[in-house]
Amino acid sequence: MAVLPCTKVTAADAEITTIPKQPNIVLLFVDDYGWADMGCRNPVFETPNIDQLVHEGLDFRQAYIACPTCSPSRGTLLTGKHPVRLDLVRHIPTGPKHADFDKFGRTETEFNWLETDPAQFPCRNWLPLEETTYAEALGELGYYNQFIGKWHLGHEEYHPVKQGFDEQIGTSNWGHPKSYHPPYFVNSDVLVDEKERYLTDKLTDESVQFIKSYDKAKPFMLSLWYYTVHGPHDGREDLVKHFQAKGLTGPYAHYAAMVKALDESVGRVRDAIKAKGIENDTIVILLSDQGGAFDNPPFHGGKKVDTLYEGGARVPFVFHWPGITKTGSENNSIVQSTDLFPTLLEIAGGDPSKYKDLDGVSLVSTIRNNSTLARDEPIFGYRAYEDLYASVRLGDWKLLAYRSGTVKLYNIANDIGEQRDLSETHPEKTREFVQKLAAWERKMNVQKYSGIQ
C-alpha cells in the first residue's frame, strides 16, 4: 500500500512576531503507535487531529527509537542516554508471575534476566535515581514539570516525583492497564475512585485541567505519556461499534477505536492550549515508543516480530513549534529518541554539553531551519530478547545483527520494506558496518554480549 505524506499546499503561516525564550512544552508520548497508524497514511484510521498536527508541524519521517520497547524507550527519553548505557535493554517485568516482584509490582532486586535471551544480558528493574532526567534539567532552568500517565521505570521509590517531576497523576507500577475501563489496574489505588471514564479520556481530562488551571509565573512542561494504544486492545464501546459498522472485526476494530480515542485526546489537549491563549507559546511534540502490534505498511516488522526492522523501530515524530516550524514541513534526517533530551535542554535555554554521556544531539538547528542533520556516526538500535539484537543505520544503509552471528544489510532508500539482503553482494559495506557495531559495543562495554565476530 502506498503511504502518502501528511502534507498539503496551504497559504503561508501567520506571522508570530514574539517567540518566547522559554516556551511551554507538551510531550505526547504514545505506546505502540505505528508509524502509519494515522488517517493521512492509512485510511483505515480516523485521526483528523493528529493529521492536523502533522500538517502544521515538522514531520520527521525517519525517526527511530533506540530500543523499541516500553521501559528502555522511556529511560532514553528522560536521560538522552542509549538504553545499553543504562543497562535497560528490555521492559521491566512487573507482576506476580515474576518471582522477584510482589503483587503490587514492587521489587528490591536490581536486575532481571530473560530465559529466552541468548546473551543473558542483565536488565535493570528501575531507572536509577542518580540519572539526570529532562524534568530535573528543565526544573533547574525554571520549568514546572507535570507528569500524567504511564511510567514503567520502576515502582514508587522511582516514580516521576522522585525523578524531578513536580506532580504525577495516573502513574501506576504497571506497564499496561488490566482494562481501559475502570477499574484500570490490579492491586493499585491509582485512579481507583473513577467509575466510568475510559482511561485515555480520564488522563486527557487531567491534562486539560492542568492546562486550564495553570497559573504559575514560569513555563511548564507537560509529559502526557499514554498507556494507549498498548494492549489489552480494549476500545471505547461507541468507537468499537463505529469501526465494526465499517467492517473491522476482532482486536483490530478495538485497535482502530483506541487510535481514534487517542486522536480525540490530542485534539482536546490542543483545544485546551488554545482556550488558555497560549497556543503561540507552546510546543507540542508527538512521539511513539515503538512500532505497532498489527501491520506497519510500508515496512516489515513490528512490536512482536522483527522489531528492529523499520516496522518496529521507526516511529511517528512530529514537532510543532509556533513561529519556528512551517506548515506542511517534512524532514528526512535520520533522528533518534536519544536526541530529545538535548533538544529540550537547548529549547529551554540550557547547555546540553554540561551533561555527561549523552548519546544524542540537539535538533534545534535542524528544526529551526528544516535542514538535513549531518550525522557522521550511525545510530544504533539494541534489544536483549531474541536472536535479532542490534541495528546500525547510517545514510541509506542499515545493518541488522543476530546473536547467532548472522548479519543482514539493506539499502533503505531503495528497499523500504527490507526485502533484499545485500550482505553478500556488498561485502565491503557489510564489513564496514560490522566494524562500526563492534566499536560501539566496546564503547558501551557490552562486547561480551556481542553476536558478531
mmCIF file of N, CA, C and O in Angstrom, residues 295-356:
data_model
loop_
_atom_site.group_PDB
_atom_site.id
_atom_site.type_symbol
_atom_site.label_atom_id
_atom_site.label_comp_id
_atom_site.label_asym_id
_atom_site.label_seq_id
_atom_site.Cartn_x
_atom_site.Cartn_y
_atom_site.Cartn_z
ATOM 1 N N ASP A 295 -0.221 -4.600 11.405
ATOM 2 C CA ASP A 295 0.570 -4.320 10.204
ATOM 3 C C ASP A 295 1.147 -2.912 10.281
ATOM 4 O O ASP A 295 0.528 -1.994 10.828
ATOM 5 N N ASN A 296 2.342 -2.755 9.691
ATOM 6 C CA ASN A 296 3.005 -1.451 9.706
ATOM 7 C C ASN A 296 3.450 -1.051 8.299
ATOM 8 O O ASN A 296 4.641 -0.895 8.039
ATOM 9 N N PRO A 297 2.501 -0.918 7.358
ATOM 10 C CA PRO A 297 2.885 -0.588 5.990
ATOM 11 C C PRO A 297 3.565 0.783 5.928
ATOM 12 O O PRO A 297 3.211 1.681 6.701
ATOM 13 N N PRO A 298 4.551 0.962 5.061
ATOM 14 C CA PRO A 298 5.052 0.018 4.055
ATOM 15 C C PRO A 298 6.230 -0.818 4.554
ATOM 16 O O PRO A 298 6.984 -1.353 3.757
ATOM 17 N N PHE A 299 6.366 -0.917 5.881
ATOM 18 C CA PHE A 299 7.543 -1.539 6.465
ATOM 19 C C PHE A 299 7.326 -3.007 6.800
ATOM 20 O O PHE A 299 6.192 -3.486 6.898
ATOM 21 N N HIS A 300 8.434 -3.699 7.029
ATOM 22 C CA HIS A 300 8.420 -5.052 7.575
ATOM 23 C C HIS A 300 8.696 -4.970 9.074
ATOM 24 O O HIS A 300 9.447 -4.124 9.531
ATOM 25 N N GLY A 301 8.099 -5.873 9.835
ATOM 26 C CA GLY A 301 8.353 -5.931 11.270
ATOM 27 C C GLY A 301 7.364 -5.107 12.068
ATOM 28 O O GLY A 301 6.527 -4.376 11.535
ATOM 29 N N GLY A 302 7.453 -5.231 13.382
ATOM 30 C CA GLY A 302 6.556 -4.511 14.271
ATOM 31 C C GLY A 302 6.893 -4.817 15.709
ATOM 32 O O GLY A 302 7.984 -5.291 16.024
ATOM 33 N N LYS A 303 5.945 -4.585 16.578
ATOM 34 C CA LYS A 303 6.203 -4.776 18.001
ATOM 35 C C LYS A 303 6.583 -6.210 18.335
ATOM 36 O O LYS A 303 7.477 -6.449 19.156
ATOM 37 N N LYS A 304 5.921 -7.169 17.706
ATOM 38 C CA LYS A 304 6.049 -8.558 18.136
ATOM 39 C C LYS A 304 7.045 -9.371 17.320
ATOM 40 O O LYS A 304 7.546 -10.392 17.804
ATOM 41 N N VAL A 305 7.319 -8.971 16.093
ATOM 42 C CA VAL A 305 8.177 -9.757 15.208
ATOM 43 C C VAL A 305 9.165 -8.827 14.510
ATOM 44 O O VAL A 305 8.773 -7.762 14.020
ATOM 45 N N ASP A 306 10.446 -9.245 14.471
ATOM 46 C CA ASP A 306 11.471 -8.472 13.748
ATOM 47 C C ASP A 306 11.414 -6.996 14.142
ATOM 48 O O ASP A 306 11.348 -6.094 13.295
ATOM 49 N N THR A 307 11.501 -6.745 15.436
ATOM 50 C CA THR A 307 11.229 -5.417 15.978
ATOM 51 C C THR A 307 12.271 -4.373 15.586
ATOM 52 O O THR A 307 11.964 -3.175 15.574
ATOM 53 N N LEU A 308 13.497 -4.774 15.263
ATOM 54 C CA LEU A 308 14.498 -3.801 14.849
ATOM 55 C C LEU A 308 14.425 -3.480 13.362
ATOM 56 O O LEU A 308 15.162 -2.624 12.877
ATOM 57 N N TYR A 309 13.552 -4.155 12.629
ATOM 58 C CA TYR A 309 13.244 -3.725 11.274
ATOM 59 C C TYR A 309 12.458 -2.408 11.350
ATOM 60 O O TYR A 309 12.020 -1.978 12.434
ATOM 61 N N GLU A 310 12.254 -1.783 10.200
ATOM 62 C CA GLU A 310 11.639 -0.457 10.174
ATOM 63 C C GLU A 310 10.260 -0.428 10.837
ATOM 64 O O GLU A 310 9.892 0.543 11.490
ATOM 65 N N GLY A 311 9.488 -1.493 10.687
ATOM 66 C CA GLY A 311 8.143 -1.504 11.239
ATOM 67 C C GLY A 311 8.096 -1.439 12.747
ATOM 68 O O GLY A 311 7.101 -0.982 13.327
ATOM 69 N N GLY A 312 9.153 -1.888 13.408
ATOM 70 C CA GLY A 312 9.196 -1.833 14.863
ATOM 71 C C GLY A 312 9.980 -0.666 15.404
ATOM 72 O O GLY A 312 9.698 -0.180 16.507
ATOM 73 N N ALA A 313 10.985 -0.201 14.650
ATOM 74 C CA ALA A 313 11.904 0.800 15.171
ATOM 75 C C ALA A 313 11.624 2.217 14.683
ATOM 76 O O ALA A 313 11.986 3.184 15.351
ATOM 77 N N ARG A 314 10.995 2.370 13.505
ATOM 78 C CA ARG A 314 10.689 3.721 13.000
ATOM 79 C C ARG A 314 9.333 4.144 13.539
ATOM 80 O O ARG A 314 8.365 3.382 13.487
ATOM 81 N N VAL A 315 9.249 5.367 14.032
ATOM 82 C CA VAL A 315 8.049 5.808 14.744
ATOM 83 C C VAL A 315 7.617 7.201 14.286
ATOM 84 O O VAL A 315 8.417 7.962 13.734
ATOM 85 N N PRO A 316 6.351 7.551 14.532
ATOM 86 C CA PRO A 316 5.916 8.929 14.300
ATOM 87 C C PRO A 316 6.678 9.880 15.222
ATOM 88 O O PRO A 316 6.867 9.585 16.410
ATOM 89 N N PHE A 317 7.108 11.003 14.686
ATOM 90 C CA PHE A 317 7.770 12.043 15.483
ATOM 91 C C PHE A 317 7.425 13.381 14.838
ATOM 92 O O PHE A 317 7.909 13.710 13.769
ATOM 93 N N VAL A 318 6.558 14.124 15.506
ATOM 94 C CA VAL A 318 6.064 15.396 14.986
ATOM 95 C C VAL A 318 6.402 16.496 15.972
ATOM 96 O O VAL A 318 6.210 16.336 17.182
ATOM 97 N N PHE A 319 6.897 17.608 15.446
ATOM 98 C CA PHE A 319 7.337 18.719 16.289
ATOM 99 C C PHE A 319 6.664 19.995 15.810
ATOM 100 O O PHE A 319 6.928 20.464 14.706
ATOM 101 N N HIS A 320 5.776 20.538 16.630
ATOM 102 C CA HIS A 320 5.093 21.786 16.280
ATOM 103 C C HIS A 320 5.572 22.891 17.209
ATOM 104 O O HIS A 320 5.290 22.883 18.404
ATOM 105 N N TRP A 321 6.315 23.853 16.628
ATOM 106 C CA TRP A 321 6.896 24.957 17.388
ATOM 107 C C TRP A 321 6.409 26.251 16.748
ATOM 108 O O TRP A 321 6.923 26.668 15.709
ATOM 109 N N PRO A 322 5.387 26.885 17.323
ATOM 110 C CA PRO A 322 4.801 28.071 16.699
ATOM 111 C C PRO A 322 5.852 29.156 16.439
ATOM 112 O O PRO A 322 6.667 29.483 17.304
ATOM 113 N N GLY A 323 5.802 29.693 15.231
ATOM 114 C CA GLY A 323 6.745 30.720 14.834
ATOM 115 C C GLY A 323 8.054 30.178 14.306
ATOM 116 O O GLY A 323 8.856 30.924 13.737
ATOM 117 N N ILE A 324 8.279 28.887 14.477
ATOM 118 C CA ILE A 324 9.521 28.258 14.032
ATOM 119 C C ILE A 324 9.242 27.240 12.924
ATOM 120 O O ILE A 324 9.755 27.355 11.816
ATOM 121 N N THR A 325 8.429 26.233 13.211
ATOM 122 C CA THR A 325 8.119 25.234 12.186
ATOM 123 C C THR A 325 7.091 25.795 11.218
ATOM 124 O O THR A 325 6.226 26.589 11.591
ATOM 125 N N LYS A 326 7.180 25.357 9.987
ATOM 126 C CA LYS A 326 6.302 25.847 8.939
ATOM 127 C C LYS A 326 5.293 24.768 8.550
ATOM 128 O O LYS A 326 5.611 23.578 8.517
ATOM 129 N N THR A 327 4.102 25.211 8.257
ATOM 130 C CA THR A 327 3.036 24.296 7.863
ATOM 131 C C THR A 327 3.459 23.447 6.667
ATOM 132 O O THR A 327 4.043 23.942 5.708
ATOM 133 N N GLY A 328 3.159 22.156 6.756
ATOM 134 C CA GLY A 328 3.435 21.254 5.648
ATOM 135 C C GLY A 328 4.884 20.837 5.518
ATOM 136 O O GLY A 328 5.305 20.384 4.465
ATOM 137 N N SER A 329 5.647 20.958 6.599
ATOM 138 C CA SER A 329 7.083 20.664 6.523
ATOM 139 C C SER A 329 7.368 19.202 6.823
ATOM 140 O O SER A 329 6.781 18.608 7.730
ATOM 141 N N GLU A 330 8.288 18.653 6.062
ATOM 142 C CA GLU A 330 8.797 17.306 6.311
ATOM 143 C C GLU A 330 10.306 17.371 6.438
ATOM 144 O O GLU A 330 10.948 18.271 5.894
ATOM 145 N N ASN A 331 10.868 16.395 7.153
ATOM 146 C CA ASN A 331 12.315 16.330 7.280
ATOM 147 C C ASN A 331 12.731 14.870 7.232
ATOM 148 O O ASN A 331 12.193 14.050 7.973
ATOM 149 N N ASN A 332 13.669 14.546 6.360
ATOM 150 C CA ASN A 332 14.117 13.167 6.189
ATOM 151 C C ASN A 332 15.436 12.878 6.881
ATOM 152 O O ASN A 332 16.080 11.861 6.595
ATOM 153 N N SER A 333 15.852 13.764 7.789
ATOM 154 C CA SER A 333 17.039 13.472 8.580
ATOM 155 C C SER A 333 16.830 12.205 9.393
ATOM 156 O O SER A 333 15.713 11.903 9.834
ATOM 157 N N ILE A 334 17.910 11.474 9.614
ATOM 158 C CA ILE A 334 17.853 10.307 10.493
ATOM 159 C C ILE A 334 18.022 10.795 11.917
ATOM 160 O O ILE A 334 19.070 11.305 12.312
ATOM 161 N N VAL A 335 16.952 10.682 12.709
ATOM 162 C CA VAL A 335 16.962 11.147 14.092
ATOM 163 C C VAL A 335 16.551 10.002 15.006
ATOM 164 O O VAL A 335 15.974 8.997 14.569
ATOM 165 N N GLN A 336 16.849 10.155 16.287
ATOM 166 C CA GLN A 336 16.604 9.077 17.233
ATOM 167 C C GLN A 336 16.097 9.645 18.548
ATOM 168 O O GLN A 336 16.307 10.828 18.861
ATOM 169 N N SER A 337 15.455 8.806 19.333
ATOM 170 C CA SER A 337 14.913 9.233 20.621
ATOM 171 C C SER A 337 15.992 9.769 21.561
ATOM 172 O O SER A 337 15.692 10.549 22.460
ATOM 173 N N THR A 338 17.244 9.372 21.363
ATOM 174 C CA THR A 338 18.348 9.921 22.153
ATOM 175 C C THR A 338 18.485 11.430 21.959
ATOM 176 O O THR A 338 19.090 12.111 22.804
ATOM 177 N N ASP A 339 17.935 11.958 20.862
ATOM 178 C CA ASP A 339 18.095 13.375 20.543
ATOM 179 C C ASP A 339 17.139 14.283 21.315
ATOM 180 O O ASP A 339 17.330 15.508 21.323
ATOM 181 N N LEU A 340 16.120 13.725 21.939
ATOM 182 C CA LEU A 340 15.090 14.589 22.532
ATOM 183 C C LEU A 340 15.608 15.340 23.761
ATOM 184 O O LEU A 340 15.338 16.536 23.922
ATOM 185 N N PHE A 341 16.353 14.670 24.639
ATOM 186 C CA PHE A 341 16.866 15.327 25.842
ATOM 187 C C PHE A 341 17.680 16.575 25.483
ATOM 188 O O PHE A 341 17.390 17.679 25.987
ATOM 189 N N PRO A 342 18.732 16.468 24.654
ATOM 190 C CA PRO A 342 19.484 17.687 24.346
ATOM 191 C C PRO A 342 18.660 18.727 23.606
ATOM 192 O O PRO A 342 18.894 19.939 23.762
ATOM 193 N N THR A 343 17.670 18.299 22.836
ATOM 194 C CA THR A 343 16.794 19.249 22.142
ATOM 195 C C THR A 343 15.970 20.047 23.144
ATOM 196 O O THR A 343 15.884 21.280 23.058
ATOM 197 N N LEU A 344 15.367 19.370 24.103
ATOM 198 C CA LEU A 344 14.584 20.057 25.130
ATOM 199 C C LEU A 344 15.448 21.015 25.925
ATOM 200 O O LEU A 344 15.032 22.133 26.251
ATOM 201 N N LEU A 345 16.668 20.579 26.235
ATOM 202 C CA LEU A 345 17.573 21.427 27.019
ATOM 203 C C LEU A 345 17.894 22.717 26.277
ATOM 204 O O LEU A 345 17.859 23.808 26.862
ATOM 205 N N GLU A 346 18.207 22.604 24.987
ATOM 206 C CA GLU A 346 18.558 23.806 24.240
ATOM 207 C C GLU A 346 17.353 24.717 24.077
ATOM 208 O O GLU A 346 17.480 25.947 24.164
ATOM 209 N N ILE A 347 16.172 24.146 23.849
ATOM 210 C CA ILE A 347 14.961 24.966 23.749
ATOM 211 C C ILE A 347 14.749 25.778 25.022
ATOM 212 O O ILE A 347 14.382 26.957 24.981
ATOM 213 N N ALA A 348 15.002 25.153 26.160
ATOM 214 C CA ALA A 348 14.770 25.800 27.453
ATOM 215 C C ALA A 348 15.881 26.764 27.846
ATOM 216 O O ALA A 348 15.798 27.413 28.892
ATOM 217 N N GLY A 349 16.905 26.862 27.015
ATOM 218 C CA GLY A 349 17.995 27.780 27.312
ATOM 219 C C GLY A 349 19.160 27.147 28.026
ATOM 220 O O GLY A 349 20.070 27.851 28.486
ATOM 221 N N GLY A 350 19.172 25.827 28.117
ATOM 222 C CA GLY A 350 20.254 25.133 28.785
ATOM 223 C C GLY A 350 21.372 24.745 27.833
ATOM 224 O O GLY A 350 21.285 24.945 26.617
ATOM 225 N N ASP A 351 22.404 24.158 28.390
ATOM 226 C CA ASP A 351 23.582 23.747 27.631
ATOM 227 C C ASP A 351 23.725 22.230 27.721
ATOM 228 O O ASP A 351 24.165 21.703 28.742
ATOM 229 N N PRO A 352 23.346 21.508 26.665
ATOM 230 C CA PRO A 352 23.439 20.040 26.716
ATOM 231 C C PRO A 352 24.843 19.526 26.978
ATOM 232 O O PRO A 352 25.003 18.431 27.521
ATOM 233 N N SER A 353 25.864 20.300 26.610
ATOM 234 C CA SER A 353 27.241 19.831 26.800
ATOM 235 C C SER A 353 27.614 19.688 28.269
ATOM 236 O O SER A 353 28.621 19.060 28.598
ATOM 237 N N LYS A 354 26.805 20.247 29.165
ATOM 238 C CA LYS A 354 27.072 20.100 30.601
ATOM 239 C C LYS A 354 26.774 18.696 31.096
ATOM 240 O O LYS A 354 27.199 18.311 32.195
ATOM 241 N N TYR A 355 26.050 17.904 30.307
ATOM 242 C CA TYR A 355 25.589 16.600 30.760
ATOM 243 C C TYR A 355 26.450 15.497 30.155
ATOM 244 O O TYR A 355 26.664 15.438 28.945
ATOM 245 N N LYS A 356 26.921 14.619 31.001
ATOM 246 C CA LYS A 356 27.870 13.579 30.610
ATOM 247 C C LYS A 356 27.165 12.422 29.905
ATOM 248 O O LYS A 356 26.056 12.043 30.257
#
